[in-house]
Short mmCIF file of C-alpha atoms in Angstrom, two decimals:
data_model
loop_
_atom_site.label_atom_id
_atom_site.label_comp_id
_atom_site.label_asym_id
_atom_site.label_seq_id
_atom_site.Cartn_x
_atom_site.Cartn_y
_atom_site.Cartn_z
CA MET A 1 -28.71 30.04 16.22
CA THR A 2 -26.15 32.36 17.87
CA LEU A 3 -22.63 31.18 18.54
CA SER A 4 -23.11 31.10 22.33
CA SER A 5 -26.42 29.18 22.21
CA ALA A 6 -24.99 26.75 19.64
CA THR A 7 -22.01 26.18 21.90
CA ARG A 8 -24.27 25.33 24.85
CA SER A 9 -26.30 22.93 22.70
CA TYR A 10 -23.12 21.29 21.40
CA ARG A 11 -21.69 20.85 24.92
CA HIS A 12 -24.97 19.43 26.22
CA SER A 13 -25.11 16.88 23.40
CA VAL A 14 -21.55 15.74 24.01
CA GLU A 15 -21.96 15.41 27.78
CA SER A 16 -25.34 13.65 27.63
CA GLU A 17 -25.77 9.89 27.55
CA VAL A 18 -27.17 10.15 24.02
CA LEU A 19 -23.73 11.08 22.65
CA PRO A 20 -20.98 9.21 24.54
CA ILE A 21 -17.75 11.10 23.88
CA VAL A 22 -15.65 8.05 22.92
CA ALA A 23 -18.08 6.78 20.28
CA PHE A 24 -18.75 10.36 19.16
CA LYS A 25 -15.15 10.72 17.97
CA ASN A 26 -15.55 7.97 15.35
CA TYR A 27 -18.00 10.02 13.30
CA PHE A 28 -15.72 12.97 12.59
CA ASN A 29 -14.75 13.29 8.93
CA LEU A 30 -11.08 14.18 9.39
CA GLU A 31 -10.53 14.77 5.68
CA GLU A 32 -13.31 17.37 5.59
CA ILE A 33 -12.04 19.02 8.75
CA MET A 34 -8.41 19.11 7.58
CA THR A 35 -9.42 20.53 4.17
CA ALA A 36 -11.48 23.28 5.77
CA ARG A 37 -8.69 24.10 8.19
CA LYS A 38 -6.13 24.19 5.38
CA ILE A 39 -8.25 26.67 3.42
CA SER A 40 -8.88 28.79 6.53
CA ALA A 41 -5.18 28.81 7.37
CA ALA A 42 -4.34 29.89 3.80
CA LEU A 43 -6.85 32.77 3.96
CA ILE A 44 -5.47 34.00 7.27
CA ASN A 45 -1.84 33.56 6.16
CA VAL A 46 -2.29 35.36 2.83
CA SER A 47 -4.30 38.22 4.36
CA GLY A 48 -1.62 38.51 7.05
CA ARG A 49 1.01 38.55 4.31
CA GLN A 50 -0.79 41.53 2.69
CA ARG A 51 -0.45 43.44 5.94
CA MET A 52 3.24 42.54 6.21
CA LEU A 53 3.89 43.51 2.56
CA SER A 54 2.36 46.95 3.10
CA GLN A 55 4.81 47.55 5.95
CA LYS A 56 7.72 46.10 3.98
CA THR A 57 7.08 48.20 0.86
CA ALA A 58 6.71 51.37 2.93
CA PHE A 59 10.06 50.62 4.57
CA PHE A 60 11.72 49.97 1.19
CA ALA A 61 10.19 53.17 -0.22
CA MET A 62 11.70 55.22 2.62
CA ARG A 63 15.05 53.54 2.09
CA LEU A 64 14.84 54.26 -1.66
CA VAL A 65 14.32 57.98 -1.07
CA GLY A 66 16.99 58.12 1.63
CA SER A 67 19.63 56.18 -0.31
CA LEU A 68 22.50 58.03 -1.95
CA GLU A 69 23.95 55.15 -3.98
CA THR A 70 22.73 54.37 -7.49
CA ALA A 71 23.32 50.60 -7.15
CA GLU A 72 21.41 50.42 -3.91
CA ARG A 73 18.50 52.36 -5.40
CA GLU A 74 18.28 49.94 -8.32
CA THR A 75 18.20 47.03 -5.89
CA LEU A 76 15.47 48.68 -3.84
CA ARG A 77 13.41 49.40 -6.97
CA ALA A 78 13.61 45.72 -7.92
CA GLN A 79 12.64 44.67 -4.39
CA LEU A 80 9.68 47.04 -4.42
CA LEU A 81 8.43 45.68 -7.76
CA GLU A 82 8.83 42.11 -6.51
CA ALA A 83 6.95 42.88 -3.29
CA ILE A 84 3.99 44.59 -4.98
CA ALA A 85 3.80 41.80 -7.57
CA LEU A 86 3.33 39.35 -4.70
CA MET A 87 0.94 41.78 -3.04
CA GLU A 88 -1.11 42.05 -6.24
CA LYS A 89 -1.19 38.25 -6.74
CA SER A 90 -2.28 37.71 -3.13
CA HIS A 91 -4.94 40.39 -3.48
CA ARG A 92 -6.38 38.80 -6.63
CA GLY A 93 -6.27 35.36 -5.00
CA LEU A 94 -8.20 36.55 -1.95
CA ILE A 95 -10.93 38.05 -4.13
CA TYR A 96 -11.13 35.62 -7.07
CA THR A 97 -9.49 32.44 -5.55
CA ASP A 98 -6.11 30.91 -6.43
CA SER A 99 -5.56 27.15 -6.08
CA SER A 100 -1.75 27.56 -6.15
CA ILE A 101 -1.86 29.09 -2.65
CA ASN A 102 -4.86 27.10 -1.32
CA LEU A 103 -7.33 29.95 -1.81
CA LEU A 104 -10.16 27.74 -3.08
CA THR A 105 -13.29 29.63 -2.05
CA PRO A 106 -14.49 33.16 -2.90
CA PRO A 107 -14.77 35.67 -0.05
CA SER A 108 -17.89 35.77 2.08
CA PRO A 109 -20.41 38.61 1.55
CA VAL A 110 -19.04 40.37 4.64
CA VAL A 111 -15.43 40.18 3.43
CA LYS A 112 -16.49 41.15 -0.10
CA SER A 113 -18.21 44.25 1.25
CA MET A 114 -15.01 45.16 3.10
CA TYR A 115 -13.15 45.05 -0.21
CA PHE A 116 -15.66 46.90 -2.40
CA GLU A 117 -17.99 48.91 -0.15
CA ALA A 118 -17.85 51.70 2.42
CA PRO A 119 -16.25 52.41 4.76
CA LEU A 120 -13.09 50.40 3.91
CA TYR A 121 -13.02 50.10 0.09
CA LEU A 122 -9.96 47.89 0.60
CA ASP A 123 -9.73 46.88 -3.07
CA LYS A 124 -9.51 50.51 -4.09
CA GLN A 125 -6.96 51.24 -1.35
CA VAL A 126 -4.74 48.31 -2.36
CA ARG A 127 -4.81 49.19 -6.06
CA GLU A 128 -4.07 52.85 -5.31
CA TYR A 129 -1.23 51.82 -2.99
CA ILE A 130 0.28 49.52 -5.65
CA ASP A 131 -0.02 52.27 -8.29
CA ARG A 132 1.75 54.70 -5.98
CA ILE A 133 4.60 52.22 -5.43
CA ARG A 134 4.97 51.75 -9.17
CA ALA A 135 4.92 55.51 -9.67
CA LEU A 136 7.62 56.01 -7.01
CA VAL A 137 9.79 53.37 -8.64
CA GLN A 138 9.66 55.35 -11.93
CA VAL A 139 10.72 58.65 -10.30
CA PRO A 140 14.24 59.70 -11.43
CA ASP A 141 16.98 59.70 -8.79
CA ALA A 142 17.15 63.48 -8.85
CA ASP A 143 13.48 63.77 -7.82
CA LEU A 144 13.63 61.23 -4.99
CA LYS A 145 13.10 63.58 -2.08
CA PRO A 146 11.44 63.21 1.34
CA ASP A 147 8.53 65.44 0.27
CA ASN A 148 7.75 63.32 -2.80
CA PRO A 149 3.91 63.04 -2.88
CA HIS A 150 4.00 59.32 -3.72
CA LEU A 151 6.23 58.59 -0.73
CA LEU A 152 4.05 60.69 1.58
CA TYR A 153 0.95 58.77 0.42
CA ILE A 154 2.66 55.38 0.83
CA VAL A 155 3.90 56.08 4.35
CA ALA A 156 0.58 57.55 5.45
CA SER A 157 -1.43 54.62 4.04
CA ALA A 158 0.88 51.92 5.41
CA SER A 159 0.57 53.33 8.92
CA GLY A 160 -3.01 54.57 8.70
CA GLU A 161 -6.15 53.60 6.80
CA LEU A 162 -4.64 50.75 4.76
CA LEU A 163 -3.11 49.15 7.85
CA ALA A 164 -6.41 49.44 9.74
CA ALA A 165 -8.28 47.92 6.79
CA PHE A 166 -5.89 44.97 6.61
CA ASP A 167 -6.27 44.40 10.36
CA ALA A 168 -10.05 44.40 10.01
CA VAL A 169 -9.99 41.88 7.14
CA VAL A 170 -7.55 39.55 8.95
CA SER A 171 -9.79 39.67 12.03
CA GLN A 172 -12.86 38.87 9.90
CA TYR A 173 -11.12 35.89 8.25
CA GLN A 174 -10.17 34.54 11.67
CA GLU A 175 -13.73 34.92 12.96
CA GLU A 176 -15.18 33.20 9.89
CA SER A 177 -12.61 30.39 10.20
CA GLU A 178 -13.66 29.70 13.79
CA MET A 179 -17.35 29.76 12.83
CA GLU A 180 -16.75 27.41 9.87
CA GLN A 181 -14.97 24.89 12.07
CA PHE A 182 -17.77 25.11 14.61
CA GLU A 183 -20.39 24.47 11.93
CA ILE A 184 -18.46 21.38 10.75
CA ASP A 185 -18.46 20.07 14.32
CA LEU A 186 -22.21 20.61 14.58
CA ARG A 187 -22.74 18.77 11.28
CA GLN A 188 -20.80 15.82 12.65
CA VAL A 189 -23.01 15.81 15.76
CA GLU A 190 -26.12 15.73 13.59
CA LEU A 191 -24.74 12.86 11.51
CA TYR A 192 -23.94 10.95 14.66
CA GLN A 193 -27.45 11.46 16.04
CA GLU A 194 -28.96 10.18 12.79
CA SER A 195 -26.66 7.14 12.96
CA CYS A 196 -27.75 6.46 16.55
CA ASN A 197 -31.41 6.53 15.51
CA ALA A 198 -30.80 4.13 12.63
CA ARG A 199 -28.81 1.79 14.84
CA ALA A 200 -31.51 1.78 17.54
CA SER A 201 -34.10 0.85 14.92
CA SER A 202 -32.01 -1.98 13.47
CA GLU A 203 -31.11 -3.42 16.86
CA SER A 204 -34.84 -3.78 17.64
CA GLN A 205 -34.95 -6.64 15.16
CA ALA A 206 -34.10 -9.98 16.70
CA ASP A 207 -32.21 -11.37 13.71
CA GLU A 208 -29.96 -8.30 13.50
CA LEU A 209 -29.23 -8.48 17.22
CA LYS A 210 -28.30 -12.16 16.98
CA ARG A 211 -25.93 -11.53 14.08
CA THR A 212 -24.33 -8.60 15.88
CA LEU A 213 -23.72 -10.70 18.99
CA CYS A 214 -22.14 -13.51 16.94
CA GLU A 215 -19.75 -11.13 15.19
CA LEU A 216 -18.90 -9.20 18.34
CA LYS A 217 -16.43 -11.79 19.63
CA GLU A 218 -14.40 -11.71 16.42
CA THR A 219 -14.34 -7.93 16.00
CA GLN A 220 -14.14 -6.56 19.54
CA ALA A 221 -10.35 -6.48 19.66
CA GLN A 222 -10.13 -4.61 16.35
CA LEU A 223 -12.80 -2.14 17.44
CA LEU A 224 -11.01 -1.35 20.69
CA GLN A 225 -7.70 -0.77 18.95
CA SER A 226 -9.31 1.17 16.10
CA GLU A 227 -10.98 3.42 18.66
CA LYS A 228 -7.63 4.05 20.28
CA MET A 229 -5.98 4.89 16.94
CA SER A 230 -8.96 7.00 15.85
CA SER A 231 -8.78 9.05 19.03
CA LEU A 232 -5.02 9.37 18.64
CA GLY A 233 -5.38 10.45 15.02
CA GLU A 234 -8.02 13.05 15.88
CA LEU A 235 -5.93 14.35 18.75
CA MET A 236 -2.90 14.66 16.48
CA ALA A 237 -4.95 16.40 13.78
CA SER A 238 -6.19 18.89 16.38
CA ILE A 239 -2.67 19.51 17.71
CA VAL A 240 -1.32 19.92 14.16
CA HIS A 241 -3.97 22.54 13.47
CA GLU A 242 -3.24 24.47 16.65
CA ILE A 243 0.51 24.44 16.02
CA ASN A 244 0.49 24.93 12.27
CA ASN A 245 -0.92 28.46 12.13
CA PRO A 246 1.44 30.14 14.62
CA ILE A 247 4.52 28.28 13.37
CA SER A 248 3.62 29.22 9.79
CA PHE A 249 3.55 32.89 10.80
CA ILE A 250 6.88 32.52 12.59
CA TYR A 251 8.51 30.47 9.83
CA GLY A 252 7.25 32.77 7.10
CA ASN A 253 8.54 35.92 8.78
CA LEU A 254 11.93 34.67 9.97
CA SER A 255 13.51 35.25 6.56
CA TYR A 256 12.32 38.86 6.58
CA VAL A 257 13.50 39.36 10.17
CA GLU A 258 16.91 38.04 9.14
CA VAL A 259 17.05 40.48 6.20
CA TYR A 260 15.97 43.37 8.41
CA THR A 261 18.56 42.39 11.02
CA GLN A 262 21.35 42.26 8.46
CA ASP A 263 20.26 45.66 7.10
CA LEU A 264 20.30 47.20 10.57
CA LEU A 265 23.71 45.68 11.36
CA HIS A 266 25.01 46.97 8.03
CA LEU A 267 23.66 50.40 8.81
CA LEU A 268 25.33 50.27 12.23
CA ARG A 269 28.67 49.36 10.65
CA LEU A 270 28.32 52.31 8.25
CA TYR A 271 27.72 54.64 11.18
CA GLN A 272 30.79 53.28 12.97
CA GLU A 273 32.93 53.70 9.87
CA ASN A 274 31.76 57.24 9.06
CA TYR A 275 31.38 58.48 12.64
CA PRO A 276 34.14 56.69 14.56
CA ASN A 277 34.10 59.18 17.46
CA PRO A 278 30.58 59.30 18.94
CA CYS A 279 29.61 61.39 21.94
CA ASP A 280 30.15 60.18 25.51
CA GLU A 281 26.52 59.22 25.96
CA ILE A 282 26.64 56.87 22.94
CA LYS A 283 29.98 55.42 24.08
CA TYR A 284 28.47 54.70 27.48
CA GLN A 285 25.43 53.03 25.92
CA ILE A 286 27.69 50.90 23.64
CA GLU A 287 29.62 49.63 26.65
CA GLU A 288 26.47 49.13 28.70
CA MET A 289 24.73 46.98 26.05
CA GLU A 290 27.95 45.13 25.02
CA LEU A 291 27.46 46.09 21.39
CA ASP A 292 30.30 43.93 20.00
CA PHE A 293 28.85 40.82 21.61
CA LEU A 294 25.34 41.70 20.43
CA VAL A 295 26.50 42.14 16.81
CA GLU A 296 28.29 38.80 16.95
CA ASP A 297 25.53 36.87 18.74
CA LEU A 298 22.42 38.20 16.98
CA PRO A 299 22.97 36.25 13.70
CA LYS A 300 23.54 33.11 15.78
CA VAL A 301 20.24 33.69 17.59
CA MET A 302 18.46 34.08 14.25
CA SER A 303 20.03 30.86 12.98
CA SER A 304 18.91 29.00 16.11
CA MET A 305 15.37 30.30 15.69
CA GLN A 306 15.35 29.12 12.06
CA MET A 307 16.55 25.65 13.09
CA GLY A 308 13.90 25.49 15.80
CA SER A 309 11.07 26.43 13.43
CA ASP A 310 12.30 23.87 10.88
CA ARG A 311 12.25 21.22 13.59
CA ILE A 312 8.69 22.09 14.64
CA ARG A 313 7.50 21.95 11.01
CA GLU A 314 9.12 18.50 10.68
CA ILE A 315 7.30 17.24 13.78
CA VAL A 316 3.98 18.71 12.62
CA LYS A 317 4.35 17.04 9.21
CA SER A 318 5.08 13.66 10.81
CA MET A 319 2.09 13.96 13.14
CA GLN A 320 -0.14 14.93 10.21
CA ASN A 321 1.03 11.90 8.19
CA PHE A 322 0.62 9.54 11.16
CA SER A 323 -2.91 10.75 11.90
CA ARG A 324 -4.29 9.27 8.67
CA THR A 325 -7.30 7.21 9.73
CA ASP A 326 -9.00 6.54 6.38
CA ASN A 327 -8.64 2.76 6.00
CA THR A 328 -11.51 2.28 3.54
CA ASN A 329 -9.27 2.33 0.47
CA MET A 330 -5.79 1.04 -0.20
CA THR A 331 -3.19 3.52 -1.44
CA GLN A 332 0.40 3.41 -2.63
CA CYS A 333 2.52 4.01 0.46
CA ASP A 334 6.22 4.57 1.20
CA LEU A 335 6.99 2.22 4.11
CA HIS A 336 10.07 4.23 5.06
CA ASP A 337 7.91 7.32 5.58
CA CYS A 338 5.58 5.30 7.85
CA ILE A 339 8.54 4.07 9.91
CA GLU A 340 10.15 7.51 10.15
CA ASN A 341 6.88 9.13 11.26
CA THR A 342 6.43 6.48 13.95
CA VAL A 343 10.01 6.81 15.23
CA LEU A 344 9.67 10.59 15.37
CA ILE A 345 6.44 10.38 17.37
CA LEU A 346 8.08 7.91 19.80
CA ARG A 347 11.24 10.00 20.18
CA ASN A 348 10.26 11.06 23.68
CA ARG A 349 10.24 7.41 24.78
CA LEU A 350 13.51 6.72 22.99
CA ASN A 351 15.12 9.52 25.01
CA SER A 352 13.92 7.78 28.15
CA GLN A 353 13.95 9.66 31.44
CA LYS A 354 12.69 6.52 33.14
CA ILE A 355 15.97 4.60 32.66
CA GLY A 356 18.27 7.61 32.32
CA ARG A 357 19.69 6.41 28.98
CA ASP A 358 18.81 6.88 25.33
CA ILE A 359 17.61 4.01 23.16
CA GLU A 360 19.42 3.99 19.82
CA VAL A 361 17.51 3.22 16.63
CA VAL A 362 19.73 1.76 13.89
CA LYS A 363 18.12 1.92 10.43
CA ASP A 364 19.26 0.05 7.35
CA TYR A 365 16.85 0.84 4.52
CA GLY A 366 16.87 -0.97 1.23
CA LYS A 367 15.42 0.41 -1.99
CA LEU A 368 11.70 -0.36 -1.81
CA PRO A 369 8.90 0.37 -4.29
CA PRO A 370 5.63 1.92 -3.06
CA VAL A 371 3.46 -0.72 -1.38
CA GLU A 372 -0.30 -0.97 -1.88
CA CYS A 373 -1.77 -0.97 1.63
CA TYR A 374 -3.92 0.71 4.25
CA ALA A 375 -1.46 3.37 5.38
CA GLY A 376 -3.19 4.08 8.70
CA GLN A 377 -3.19 0.39 9.62
CA LEU A 378 0.53 0.01 8.85
CA ASN A 379 1.23 3.05 11.04
CA GLN A 380 -0.60 1.16 13.79
CA VAL A 381 1.55 -1.96 13.17
CA PHE A 382 4.85 -0.08 13.40
CA MET A 383 3.65 1.86 16.44
CA ASN A 384 2.80 -1.39 18.31
CA LEU A 385 6.00 -3.24 17.36
CA ILE A 386 8.39 -0.37 18.13
CA SER A 387 6.54 0.46 21.37
CA ASN A 388 6.87 -3.18 22.45
CA ALA A 389 10.58 -3.08 21.63
CA ILE A 390 10.98 0.03 23.80
CA ASP A 391 9.10 -1.70 26.64
CA ALA A 392 11.44 -4.71 26.38
CA LEU A 393 14.54 -2.50 26.45
CA GLU A 394 13.27 -0.55 29.46
CA GLU A 395 12.74 -3.81 31.34
CA ALA A 396 16.22 -5.00 30.34
CA ALA A 397 17.77 -1.72 31.53
CA GLU A 398 16.09 -2.06 34.93
CA GLU A 399 17.49 -5.56 35.38
CA ARG A 400 20.92 -4.88 33.82
CA PRO A 401 22.09 -1.25 34.06
CA ASN A 402 24.77 -1.81 31.40
CA ALA A 403 22.49 -3.61 28.94
CA LEU A 404 22.78 -2.73 25.25
CA LEU A 405 19.77 -0.58 24.28
CA LYS A 406 19.28 -0.72 20.53
CA ILE A 407 16.43 -1.19 18.06
CA TYR A 408 17.36 -2.38 14.57
CA ILE A 409 15.05 -1.63 11.64
CA ARG A 410 15.98 -3.12 8.27
CA THR A 411 14.06 -3.21 5.00
CA GLU A 412 14.75 -5.16 1.82
CA LEU A 413 13.12 -6.27 -1.40
CA ALA A 414 12.35 -10.00 -1.67
CA GLY A 415 12.12 -10.81 -5.37
CA SER A 416 10.13 -8.35 -7.44
CA ASP A 417 6.77 -8.53 -5.70
CA ARG A 418 7.35 -8.64 -1.92
CA VAL A 419 9.06 -6.46 0.67
CA ILE A 420 10.48 -7.42 4.07
CA VAL A 421 10.68 -5.25 7.19
CA ARG A 422 12.67 -6.48 10.20
CA ILE A 423 12.29 -4.87 13.63
CA ALA A 424 14.66 -6.27 16.29
CA ASP A 425 15.62 -5.27 19.83
CA THR A 426 18.38 -6.21 22.26
CA GLY A 427 15.98 -6.93 25.12
CA ALA A 428 15.60 -10.04 27.26
CA GLY A 429 13.88 -12.10 24.55
CA MET A 430 10.96 -14.51 24.99
CA THR A 431 10.47 -18.08 26.15
CA ALA A 432 8.94 -20.71 23.87
CA ASP A 433 5.62 -20.55 25.76
CA VAL A 434 5.34 -16.80 25.31
CA LYS A 435 6.22 -17.04 21.60
CA GLU A 436 3.50 -19.64 21.11
CA ARG A 437 0.78 -17.49 22.69
CA MET A 438 1.92 -13.99 21.72
CA PHE A 439 -0.74 -13.49 19.00
CA GLU A 440 -3.65 -14.62 21.18
CA GLN A 441 -6.22 -11.99 22.06
CA PHE A 442 -5.89 -10.59 25.60
CA PHE A 443 -2.65 -12.49 26.26
CA THR A 444 0.01 -10.25 27.81
CA THR A 445 3.13 -10.61 29.93
CA LYS A 446 2.90 -7.03 31.22
CA GLU A 447 1.65 -6.00 34.62
CA ILE A 448 -2.04 -5.28 35.16
CA GLY A 449 -2.86 -1.83 33.86
CA LYS A 450 0.15 -1.66 31.49
CA GLY A 451 -1.10 -3.89 28.68
CA THR A 452 -4.40 -5.09 27.20
CA GLY A 453 -3.12 -8.11 25.28
CA LEU A 454 -4.61 -6.73 22.05
CA GLY A 455 -1.59 -5.14 20.39
CA MET A 456 0.04 -8.22 18.84
CA SER A 457 -3.27 -9.84 17.85
CA ILE A 458 -4.20 -6.61 16.05
CA VAL A 459 -0.79 -6.53 14.33
CA TYR A 460 -1.28 -10.12 13.15
CA LYS A 461 -4.80 -9.42 11.85
CA ILE A 462 -3.70 -6.29 9.96
CA LEU A 463 -0.68 -7.91 8.31
CA VAL A 464 -2.00 -11.42 7.61
CA GLU A 465 -5.75 -10.99 7.12
CA ASN A 466 -6.01 -7.43 5.82
CA HIS A 467 -2.85 -7.35 3.68
CA GLY A 468 -2.15 -10.99 2.81
CA GLY A 469 1.28 -10.74 4.42
CA ILE A 470 3.39 -12.91 6.70
CA LEU A 471 4.47 -12.15 10.29
CA ARG A 472 7.20 -14.19 11.98
CA CYS A 473 8.97 -13.83 15.30
CA GLU A 474 12.45 -15.03 16.19
CA SER A 475 13.39 -14.82 19.85
CA GLU A 476 15.36 -16.66 22.50
CA PRO A 477 15.78 -15.83 26.19
CA SER A 478 18.62 -13.29 26.66
CA GLN A 479 19.00 -13.02 22.85
CA GLY A 480 16.53 -10.26 22.03
CA THR A 481 13.52 -10.42 19.71
CA GLU A 482 13.09 -9.88 15.98
CA PHE A 483 9.80 -9.49 14.12
CA ILE A 484 9.90 -10.16 10.38
CA ILE A 485 7.15 -8.64 8.26
CA GLU A 486 6.65 -9.73 4.66
CA LEU A 487 4.15 -7.84 2.49
CA PRO A 488 3.12 -8.05 -1.18
CA VAL A 489 3.88 -4.95 -3.24
CA GLN A 490 0.51 -5.19 -5.00
CA GLN A 491 -2.68 -6.66 -3.57
CA THR A 492 -4.38 -9.32 -5.67
#
C-alpha cells in the first residue's frame, strides 16, 4: 500500500461509524508510540549532529591553519580531536546501534546502502574525513599553511560531497520516521477493528448483555473521566513529540552558537586593538549598526534564548510525565513530582486573565518516601482538586475584588507507613448540605455546561477504592476549603 492510499484508508476508517473517534483513542498503545518516537528522534538528532560536526571541524581546521599563537593551536588541536571522537562514536552508533544515545535499531536497507554503496559511500567519506582531521592535527606548526592538502580536502568535503551525503541521510531518517509512526497508527486501527468484532460477538449473547448493563451504572462515571484523561494524555504525548524535536535541535546548538559568538566578538576586539583607525566606510558602518550596543547586548540575547529553551524543556518534561495513562500496574511514585507537574500544566489558569489577578500557590513539602500507586490516577486526583480550588477562587474574586487568592499544598509523613497531602484554598467555602453530597455522582454546584458532577466522585473512587486511602474535607462558609488525602506507602 502506498503512503497516499494508506492515508485515505486511515482517514475513511476514522471518520466512519465503524470507528468512532472518541472510542478509537483508547486503543492507542502510548508506550509503543513514545518508544518509537524516542528512537526516531535520536536517529534524526544524531545524524543532524554529524552534519553539524562536519561544519564545526572544518571551521576549527581553518582556524588552526590561520592561527599564529602556539597556545591557541594546541587548544584547537584538542577541540578537533574531541569533535571527531564524538563524530566517530555517533557514526558507529548509527550503523551498529548504541543504547547510550537511544540508537536501538540497526539502519534500514536504504540507509545502509547510503553508507556502504554507490553513489554516496558515506561510511567511506566519514572515515576518510576523520583520518584527514587526525592527519592535520599531527602536522607541525611550521607546515600549517593554507595550501595544506589535508585542509583543502577537509574544506572541500565539508562544503561539498560530505555535506550533501549527510543531508540525504538526515532526510531519509526523517522520511522513515514518519512512515514508522504511520504504520504504528495503522496497527492500532487494525487492533481496534478486531476488538470491535470480538465485542459485537460477545454482546450477541443475552447473559453477557445483562451483565454489562448491570455493571454499567457503577462504572459509567469512571469510564467518562478515564476517556477524558486518556484523550488529554494522548494529546499531551502528541504535543510533546511535536515540540521535542525542534527544541532539542535549538537547545543542542545554543551552546555552539554561544561559543561561535564569543569567538567572533573576540576576533572583533582583536581587530579593534590592532587596527584602531579603520577607513571611513567602516567607521560609518560601525556608527550605523551601533556596534558598541550590539557587542554588549548580544551575550544577553544568547542568555535569554538559553533560559527560554530551558523553560520549554521543563514544560515538555512535565507534560510527558503527566500524560502517563498506564494504570494497569502500580509503581513507586514521587507525589511531589505529580503535584509539580499538575501545577505547571495549570499555570495558565493560575495566571488568570479572567479575574485580572494571579493565584498564588504556597507549597510546604515534607520528606516523603516513594508511594506505591497508579501514577496516572493520582495525576487525575491532583488535577481535579487543584482545578476545583482555582474555580472557587475565581468565584470568590468575582464577588470580592480584594479577596485573598491562595492555594496551600502541604505534605507530611504520618507514622512510617502513610503519607498525608493537604490541598486548601481561600475561597468561599461550602455549606453543610454541599459537603454532605459532594462525592455523589453527577452532583455539582456549577452552572450548566461548566461541570459534570463526576470529578469529586472519581477522586473518591481513586483514593478510597483503588488505593485504600482516606479522603476528608474540612470547609465552612467564608472560611475556604481543605481536602485531606491520606495514602498508604505500600499497598497490601
